[in-house]
Short mmCIF file of C-alpha atoms and ligand atoms in Angstrom, two decimals:
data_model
loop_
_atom_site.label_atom_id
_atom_site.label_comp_id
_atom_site.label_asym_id
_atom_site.label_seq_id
_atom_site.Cartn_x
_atom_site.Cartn_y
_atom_site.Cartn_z
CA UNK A 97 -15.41 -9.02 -13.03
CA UNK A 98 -13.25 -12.11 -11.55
CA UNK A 99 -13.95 -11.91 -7.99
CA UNK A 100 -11.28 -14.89 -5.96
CA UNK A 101 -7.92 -15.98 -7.36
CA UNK A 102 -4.27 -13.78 -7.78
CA UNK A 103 -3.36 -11.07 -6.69
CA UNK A 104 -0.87 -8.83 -8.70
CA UNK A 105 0.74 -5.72 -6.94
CA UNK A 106 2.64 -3.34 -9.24
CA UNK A 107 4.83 -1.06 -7.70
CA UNK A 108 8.13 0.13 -5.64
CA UNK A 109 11.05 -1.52 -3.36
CA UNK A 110 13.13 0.71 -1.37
CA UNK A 111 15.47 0.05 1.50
CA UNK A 112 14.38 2.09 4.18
CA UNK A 113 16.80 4.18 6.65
CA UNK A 114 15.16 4.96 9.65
CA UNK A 115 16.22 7.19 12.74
CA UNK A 116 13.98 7.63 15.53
CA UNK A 117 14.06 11.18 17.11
CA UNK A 118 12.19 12.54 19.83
CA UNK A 119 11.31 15.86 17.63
CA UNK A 120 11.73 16.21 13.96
CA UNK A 121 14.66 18.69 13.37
CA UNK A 122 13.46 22.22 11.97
CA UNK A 123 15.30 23.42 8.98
CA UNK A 124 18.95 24.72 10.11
CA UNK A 125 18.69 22.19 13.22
CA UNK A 126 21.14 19.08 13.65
CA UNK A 127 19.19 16.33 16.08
CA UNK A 128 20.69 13.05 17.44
CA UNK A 129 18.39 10.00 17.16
CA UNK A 130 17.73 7.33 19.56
CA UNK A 131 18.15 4.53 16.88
CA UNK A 132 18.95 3.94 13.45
CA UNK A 133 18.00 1.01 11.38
CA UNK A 134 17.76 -0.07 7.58
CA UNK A 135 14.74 -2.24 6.73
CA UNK A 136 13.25 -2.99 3.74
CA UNK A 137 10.60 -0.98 2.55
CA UNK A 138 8.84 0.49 -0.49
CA UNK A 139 5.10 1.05 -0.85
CA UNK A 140 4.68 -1.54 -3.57
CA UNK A 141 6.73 -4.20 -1.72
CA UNK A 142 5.30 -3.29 1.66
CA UNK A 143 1.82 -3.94 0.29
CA UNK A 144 2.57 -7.08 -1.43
CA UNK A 145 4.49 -8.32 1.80
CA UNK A 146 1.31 -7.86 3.37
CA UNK A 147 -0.52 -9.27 1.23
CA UNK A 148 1.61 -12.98 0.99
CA UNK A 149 2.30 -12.98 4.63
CA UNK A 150 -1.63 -12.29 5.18
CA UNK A 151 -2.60 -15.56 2.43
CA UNK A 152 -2.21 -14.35 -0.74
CA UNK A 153 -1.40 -16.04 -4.17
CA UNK A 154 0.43 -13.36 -5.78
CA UNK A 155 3.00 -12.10 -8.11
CA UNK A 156 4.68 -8.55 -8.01
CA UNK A 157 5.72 -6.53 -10.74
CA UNK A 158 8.79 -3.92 -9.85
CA UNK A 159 12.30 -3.37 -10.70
CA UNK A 160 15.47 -3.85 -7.91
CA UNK A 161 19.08 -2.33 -9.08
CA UNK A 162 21.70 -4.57 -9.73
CA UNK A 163 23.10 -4.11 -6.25
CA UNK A 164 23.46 -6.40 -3.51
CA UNK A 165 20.34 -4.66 -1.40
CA UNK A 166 18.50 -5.74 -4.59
CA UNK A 167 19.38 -9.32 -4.60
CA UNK A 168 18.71 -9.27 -0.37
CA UNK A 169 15.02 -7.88 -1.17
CA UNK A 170 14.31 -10.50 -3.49
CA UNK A 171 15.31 -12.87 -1.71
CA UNK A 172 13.56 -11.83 0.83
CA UNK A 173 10.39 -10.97 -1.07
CA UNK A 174 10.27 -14.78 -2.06
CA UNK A 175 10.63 -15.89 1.22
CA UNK A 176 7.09 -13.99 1.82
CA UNK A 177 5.23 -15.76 -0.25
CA UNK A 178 5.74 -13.44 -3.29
CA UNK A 179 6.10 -14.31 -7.08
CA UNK A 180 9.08 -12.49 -7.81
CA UNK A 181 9.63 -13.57 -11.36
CA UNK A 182 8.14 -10.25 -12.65
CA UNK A 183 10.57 -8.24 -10.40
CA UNK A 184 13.43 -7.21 -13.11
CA UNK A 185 17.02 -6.19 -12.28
CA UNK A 186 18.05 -2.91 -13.62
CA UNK A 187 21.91 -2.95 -14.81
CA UNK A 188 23.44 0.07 -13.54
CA UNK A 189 20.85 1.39 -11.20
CA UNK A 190 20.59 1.10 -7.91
CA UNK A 191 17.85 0.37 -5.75
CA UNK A 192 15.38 2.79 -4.00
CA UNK A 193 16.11 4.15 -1.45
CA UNK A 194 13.82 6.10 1.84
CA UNK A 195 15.08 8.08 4.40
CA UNK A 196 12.97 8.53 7.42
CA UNK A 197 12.81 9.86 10.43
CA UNK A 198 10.29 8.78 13.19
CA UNK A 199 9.41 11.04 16.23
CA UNK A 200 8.10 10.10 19.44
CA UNK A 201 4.74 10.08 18.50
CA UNK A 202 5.49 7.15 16.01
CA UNK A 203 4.85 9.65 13.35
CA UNK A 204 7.05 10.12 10.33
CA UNK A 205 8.37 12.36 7.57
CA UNK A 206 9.75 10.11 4.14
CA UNK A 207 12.36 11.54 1.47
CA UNK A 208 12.84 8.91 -1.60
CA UNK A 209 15.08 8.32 -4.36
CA UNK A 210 13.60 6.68 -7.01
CA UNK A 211 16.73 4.90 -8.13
CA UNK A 212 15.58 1.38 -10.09
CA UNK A 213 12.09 1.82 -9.62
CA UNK A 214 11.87 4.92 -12.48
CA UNK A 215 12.87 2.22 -14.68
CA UNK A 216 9.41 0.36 -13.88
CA UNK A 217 8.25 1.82 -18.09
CA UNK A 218 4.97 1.19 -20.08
CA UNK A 219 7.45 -1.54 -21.62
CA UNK A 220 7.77 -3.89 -18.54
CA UNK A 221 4.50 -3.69 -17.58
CA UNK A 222 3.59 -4.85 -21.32
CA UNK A 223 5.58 -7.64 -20.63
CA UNK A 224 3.68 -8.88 -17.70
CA UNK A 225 0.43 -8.71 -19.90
CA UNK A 226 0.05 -12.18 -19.57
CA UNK A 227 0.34 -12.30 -15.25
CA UNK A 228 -2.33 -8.87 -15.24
CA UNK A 229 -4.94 -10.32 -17.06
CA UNK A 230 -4.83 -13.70 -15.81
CA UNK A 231 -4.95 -12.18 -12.13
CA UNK A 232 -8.54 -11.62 -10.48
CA UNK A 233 -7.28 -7.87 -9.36
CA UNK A 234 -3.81 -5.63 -9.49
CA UNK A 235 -3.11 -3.45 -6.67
CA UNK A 236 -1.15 -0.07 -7.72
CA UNK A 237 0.53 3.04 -5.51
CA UNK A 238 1.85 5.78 -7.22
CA UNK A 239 5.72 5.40 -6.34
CA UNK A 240 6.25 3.99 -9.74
CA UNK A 241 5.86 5.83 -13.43
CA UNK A 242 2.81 7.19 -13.81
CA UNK A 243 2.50 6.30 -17.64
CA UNK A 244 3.05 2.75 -16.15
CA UNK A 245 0.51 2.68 -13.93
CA UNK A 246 -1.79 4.18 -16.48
CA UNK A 247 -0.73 1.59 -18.90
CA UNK A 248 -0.96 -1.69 -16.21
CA UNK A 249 -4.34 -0.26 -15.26
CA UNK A 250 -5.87 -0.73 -19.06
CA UNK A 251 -4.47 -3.99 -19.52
CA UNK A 252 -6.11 -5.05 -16.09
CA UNK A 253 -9.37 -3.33 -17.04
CA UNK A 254 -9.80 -4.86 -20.70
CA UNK A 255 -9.51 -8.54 -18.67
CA UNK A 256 -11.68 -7.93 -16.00
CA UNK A 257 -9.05 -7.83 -13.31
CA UNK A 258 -10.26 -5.30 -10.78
CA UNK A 259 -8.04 -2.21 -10.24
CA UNK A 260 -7.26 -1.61 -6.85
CA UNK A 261 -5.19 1.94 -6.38
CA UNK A 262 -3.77 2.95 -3.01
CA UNK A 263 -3.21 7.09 -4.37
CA UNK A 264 0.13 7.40 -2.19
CA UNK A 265 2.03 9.93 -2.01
CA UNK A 266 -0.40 12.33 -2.92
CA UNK A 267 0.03 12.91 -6.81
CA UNK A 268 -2.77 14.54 -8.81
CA UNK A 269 -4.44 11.84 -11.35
CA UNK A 270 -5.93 12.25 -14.59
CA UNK A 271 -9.52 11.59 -15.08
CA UNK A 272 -8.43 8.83 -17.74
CA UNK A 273 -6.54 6.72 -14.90
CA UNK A 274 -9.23 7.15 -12.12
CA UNK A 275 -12.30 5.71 -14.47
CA UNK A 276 -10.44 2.79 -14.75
CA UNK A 277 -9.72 1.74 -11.10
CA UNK A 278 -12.66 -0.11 -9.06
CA UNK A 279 -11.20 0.08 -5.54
CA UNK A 280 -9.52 3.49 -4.42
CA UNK A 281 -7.92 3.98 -0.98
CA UNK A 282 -6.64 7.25 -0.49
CA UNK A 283 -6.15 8.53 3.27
CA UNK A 284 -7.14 12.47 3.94
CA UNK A 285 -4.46 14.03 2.18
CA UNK A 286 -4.81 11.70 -0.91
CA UNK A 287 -8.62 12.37 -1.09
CA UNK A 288 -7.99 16.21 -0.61
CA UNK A 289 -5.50 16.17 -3.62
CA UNK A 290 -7.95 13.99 -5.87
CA UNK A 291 -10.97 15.89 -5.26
CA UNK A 292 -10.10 19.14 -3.80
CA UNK A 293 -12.18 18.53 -0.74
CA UNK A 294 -11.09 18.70 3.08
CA UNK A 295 -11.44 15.94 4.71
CA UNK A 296 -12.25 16.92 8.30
CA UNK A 297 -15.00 14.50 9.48
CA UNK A 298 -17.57 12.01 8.27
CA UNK A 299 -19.72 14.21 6.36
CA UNK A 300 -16.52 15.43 4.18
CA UNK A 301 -15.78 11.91 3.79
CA UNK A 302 -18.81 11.00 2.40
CA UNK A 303 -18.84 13.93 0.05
CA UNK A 304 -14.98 13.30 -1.10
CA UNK A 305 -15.98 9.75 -1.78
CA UNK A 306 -19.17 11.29 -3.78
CA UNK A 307 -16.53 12.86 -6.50
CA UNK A 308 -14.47 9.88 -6.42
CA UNK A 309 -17.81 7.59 -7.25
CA UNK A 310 -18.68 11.03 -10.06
CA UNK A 311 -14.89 9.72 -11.30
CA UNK A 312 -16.20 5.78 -12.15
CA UNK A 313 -14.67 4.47 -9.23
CA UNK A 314 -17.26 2.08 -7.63
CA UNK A 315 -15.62 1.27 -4.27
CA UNK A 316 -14.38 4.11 -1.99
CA UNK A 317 -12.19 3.49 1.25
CA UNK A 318 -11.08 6.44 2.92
CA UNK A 319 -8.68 5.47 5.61
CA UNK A 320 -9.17 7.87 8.62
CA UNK A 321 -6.25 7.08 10.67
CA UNK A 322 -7.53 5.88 14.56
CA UNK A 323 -10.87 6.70 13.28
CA UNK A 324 -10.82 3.78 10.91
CA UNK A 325 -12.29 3.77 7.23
CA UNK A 326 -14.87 5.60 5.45
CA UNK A 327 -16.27 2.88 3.25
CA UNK A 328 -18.61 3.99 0.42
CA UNK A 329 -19.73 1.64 -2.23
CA UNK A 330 -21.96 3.17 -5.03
CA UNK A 331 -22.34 6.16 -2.59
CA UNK A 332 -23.65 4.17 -0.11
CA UNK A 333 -21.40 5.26 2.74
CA UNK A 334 -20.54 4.69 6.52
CA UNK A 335 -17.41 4.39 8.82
CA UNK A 336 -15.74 1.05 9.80
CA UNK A 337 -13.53 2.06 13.11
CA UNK A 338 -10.32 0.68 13.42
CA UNK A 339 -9.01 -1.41 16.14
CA UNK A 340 -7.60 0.44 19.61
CA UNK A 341 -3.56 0.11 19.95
CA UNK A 342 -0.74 1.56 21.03
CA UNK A 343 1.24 3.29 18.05
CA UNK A 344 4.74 3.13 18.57
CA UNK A 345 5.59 3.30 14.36
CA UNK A 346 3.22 3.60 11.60
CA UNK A 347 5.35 3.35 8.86
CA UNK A 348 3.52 0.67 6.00
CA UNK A 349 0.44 0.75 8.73
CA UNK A 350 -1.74 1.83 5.19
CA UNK A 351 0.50 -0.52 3.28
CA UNK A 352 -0.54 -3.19 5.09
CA UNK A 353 -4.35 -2.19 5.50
CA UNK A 354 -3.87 -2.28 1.39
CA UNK A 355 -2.00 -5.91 1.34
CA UNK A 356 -4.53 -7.75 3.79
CA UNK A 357 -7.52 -5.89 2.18
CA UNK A 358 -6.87 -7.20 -1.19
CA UNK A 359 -6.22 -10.88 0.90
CA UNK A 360 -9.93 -10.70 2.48
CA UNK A 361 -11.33 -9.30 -0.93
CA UNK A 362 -10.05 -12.14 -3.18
CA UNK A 363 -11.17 -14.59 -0.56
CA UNK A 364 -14.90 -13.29 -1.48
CA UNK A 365 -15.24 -12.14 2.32
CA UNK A 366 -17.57 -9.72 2.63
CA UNK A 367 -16.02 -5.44 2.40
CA UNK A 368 -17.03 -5.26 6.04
CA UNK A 369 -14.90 -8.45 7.10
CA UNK A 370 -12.45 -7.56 4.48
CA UNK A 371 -11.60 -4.09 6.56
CA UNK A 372 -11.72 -5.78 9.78
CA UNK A 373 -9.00 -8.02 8.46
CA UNK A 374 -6.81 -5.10 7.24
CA UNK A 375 -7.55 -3.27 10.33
CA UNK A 376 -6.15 -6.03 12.82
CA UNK A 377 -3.17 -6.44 10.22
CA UNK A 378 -2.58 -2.74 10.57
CA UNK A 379 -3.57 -2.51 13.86
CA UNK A 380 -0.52 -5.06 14.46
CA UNK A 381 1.95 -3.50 12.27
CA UNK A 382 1.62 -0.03 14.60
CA UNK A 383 2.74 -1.56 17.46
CA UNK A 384 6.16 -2.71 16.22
CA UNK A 385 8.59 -0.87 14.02
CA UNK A 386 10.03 -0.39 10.78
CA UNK A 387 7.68 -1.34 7.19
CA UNK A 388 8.47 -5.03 6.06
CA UNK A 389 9.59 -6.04 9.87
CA UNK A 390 6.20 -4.67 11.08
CA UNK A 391 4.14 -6.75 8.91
CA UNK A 392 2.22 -9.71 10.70
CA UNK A 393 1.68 -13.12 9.16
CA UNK A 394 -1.90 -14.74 8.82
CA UNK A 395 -1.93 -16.53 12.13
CA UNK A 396 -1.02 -13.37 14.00
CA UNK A 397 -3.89 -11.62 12.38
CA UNK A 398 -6.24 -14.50 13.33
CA UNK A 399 -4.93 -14.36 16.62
CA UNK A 400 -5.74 -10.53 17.17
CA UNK A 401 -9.01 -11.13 15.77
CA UNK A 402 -9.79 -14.24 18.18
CA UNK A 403 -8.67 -11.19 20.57
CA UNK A 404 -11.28 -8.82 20.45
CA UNK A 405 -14.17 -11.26 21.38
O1 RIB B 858 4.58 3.59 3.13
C1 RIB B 858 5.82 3.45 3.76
C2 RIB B 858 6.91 3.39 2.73
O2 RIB B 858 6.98 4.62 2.06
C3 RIB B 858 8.29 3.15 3.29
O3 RIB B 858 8.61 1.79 3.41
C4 RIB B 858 9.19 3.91 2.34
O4 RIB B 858 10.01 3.09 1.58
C5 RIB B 858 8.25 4.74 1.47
O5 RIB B 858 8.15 4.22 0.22
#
């Protein structure tokens, strides 16, 4: 298995639309927000924004619409370090769109349209055969085709590219895709979906992460919100905790635990260090809001780290 060297991420681009409320409306209820902004966003992009802003030499696979938010986002994308040769323009679709609302917690709900990134097929991701196997890992979510991610996930695996999957949203998964990812980092919901079991406290953790080893999956990192990580690596389990902040927006906080994670990792730092890193990334992007806006750059991670003594 290639251990340092690219990064691939495979997956979405949205442009977010986010109004912040104080409450979530309940169904039949009309609420006025505080503030509205449009951001760009997208699991996929959010994690490999992380990932080139955190250090990373890497290339993203996706699809934009052939709209002017596309041609914004890739711009943009490039201008974070990103590889965005592999991003293709679909003609007549447009691009992907989330609408979000943020209470005053700093939680949120997320409704998607799919737009260009259903047209992310089996048959693009052949076409980037040559970028997945030359990379030392690929980092998946599931916002894009499953069959896709099935079929990147093979051609990564028959190179020795290590499979990194971040299960969000929650989606069930065959057994075929999970034997074939090394690195899994689902948070509770995602690891109650995959293996049916609760995740409540440590000891759940460490069973959940049990089924997901029983799966093939060598490295489990079950993100536990302000509790931090459950990190299990052959079944040998414990938690990491995070770092102490105030929350005022977690949207992309696990996207950019994923993106710095897979920074540290291909660096050869150790998995403890590596989660520290993605911690102080996330840790950062909490405190400010939006997805891509909230994600910090290296020296801003380094910084926070130099921070905590
Ligand atoms: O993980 C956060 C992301 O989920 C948002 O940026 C939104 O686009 C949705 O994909």
């Amino acid at each position: 298995m290639k251990m340092a060297g690219k990064l691939v991420v495979l997956g979405s681009i949205n442009a977010d639309h986010i109004l912040n409320l104080d409450a979530f409306p309940t169904p039949g209820e009309t609420v006025t927000g505080s503030q509205y902004q449009i951001a760009f966003g997208g699991k996929g992009a959010n994690q490999a924004v992380a990932a080139g802003r955190s250090g990373a030499d890497i290339a993203f696979i996706a699809c934009t619409g052939d709209d002017d938010t596309g041609e914004r986002i890739r711009k943009q994308l490039e201008s974070d370090n990103i590889d965005v040769a592999p991003v293709s323009v679909i003609d007549g679709e447009s691009t992907g769109v989330a609408l979000i609302f943020v209470n005053g917690e700093g939680e949120n709900v997320i409704g998607i349209h799919a737009g260009a990134n259903a047209a992310l097929s089996p048959t693009l991701v052949e076409a980037q055969r040559e970028t997945i196997a030359e990379a030392a890992a690929l980092l998946m979510q599931l916002e894009s085709p499953l069959e896709s991610v099935l079929a990147a996930a093979k051609i990564a695996h028959e190179n020795q590219t290590r499979v990194a999957l971040n299960p969000a949203p929650a989606r069930a998964l065959s057994d075929e895709l999970l034997a074939l990812v090394d690195i899994i980092t689902p948070n509770e919901t995602e690891a109650e979906k995959l293996t049916g079991i609760r995740v409540e406290n440590d000891d759940d953790a460490a069973r959940a992460a049990g089924a997901l080893h029983a799966k093939g999956i060598d490295t489990v990192l079950i993100t536990l919100g302000s509790r931090g990580v459950w990190a299990s690596v052959n079944g040998e389990g414990r938690r990491v905790p995070g770092f102490k902040v105030k929350a005022i927006d977690t949207i992309a906080a696990g996207d950019t635990f994923n993106g710095a994670l897979m920074t540290a990792l291909l660096e050869e730092r150790s998995l403890d260090e590596a989660i520290r890193f993605a911690h102080a990334a996330a840790a950062i992007a909490v405190t400010r809001k939006g997805a891509q806006p909230s994600v910090p750059w290296r020296k801003e991670i380094e910084d926070f780290l130099g921070q905590q003594g």
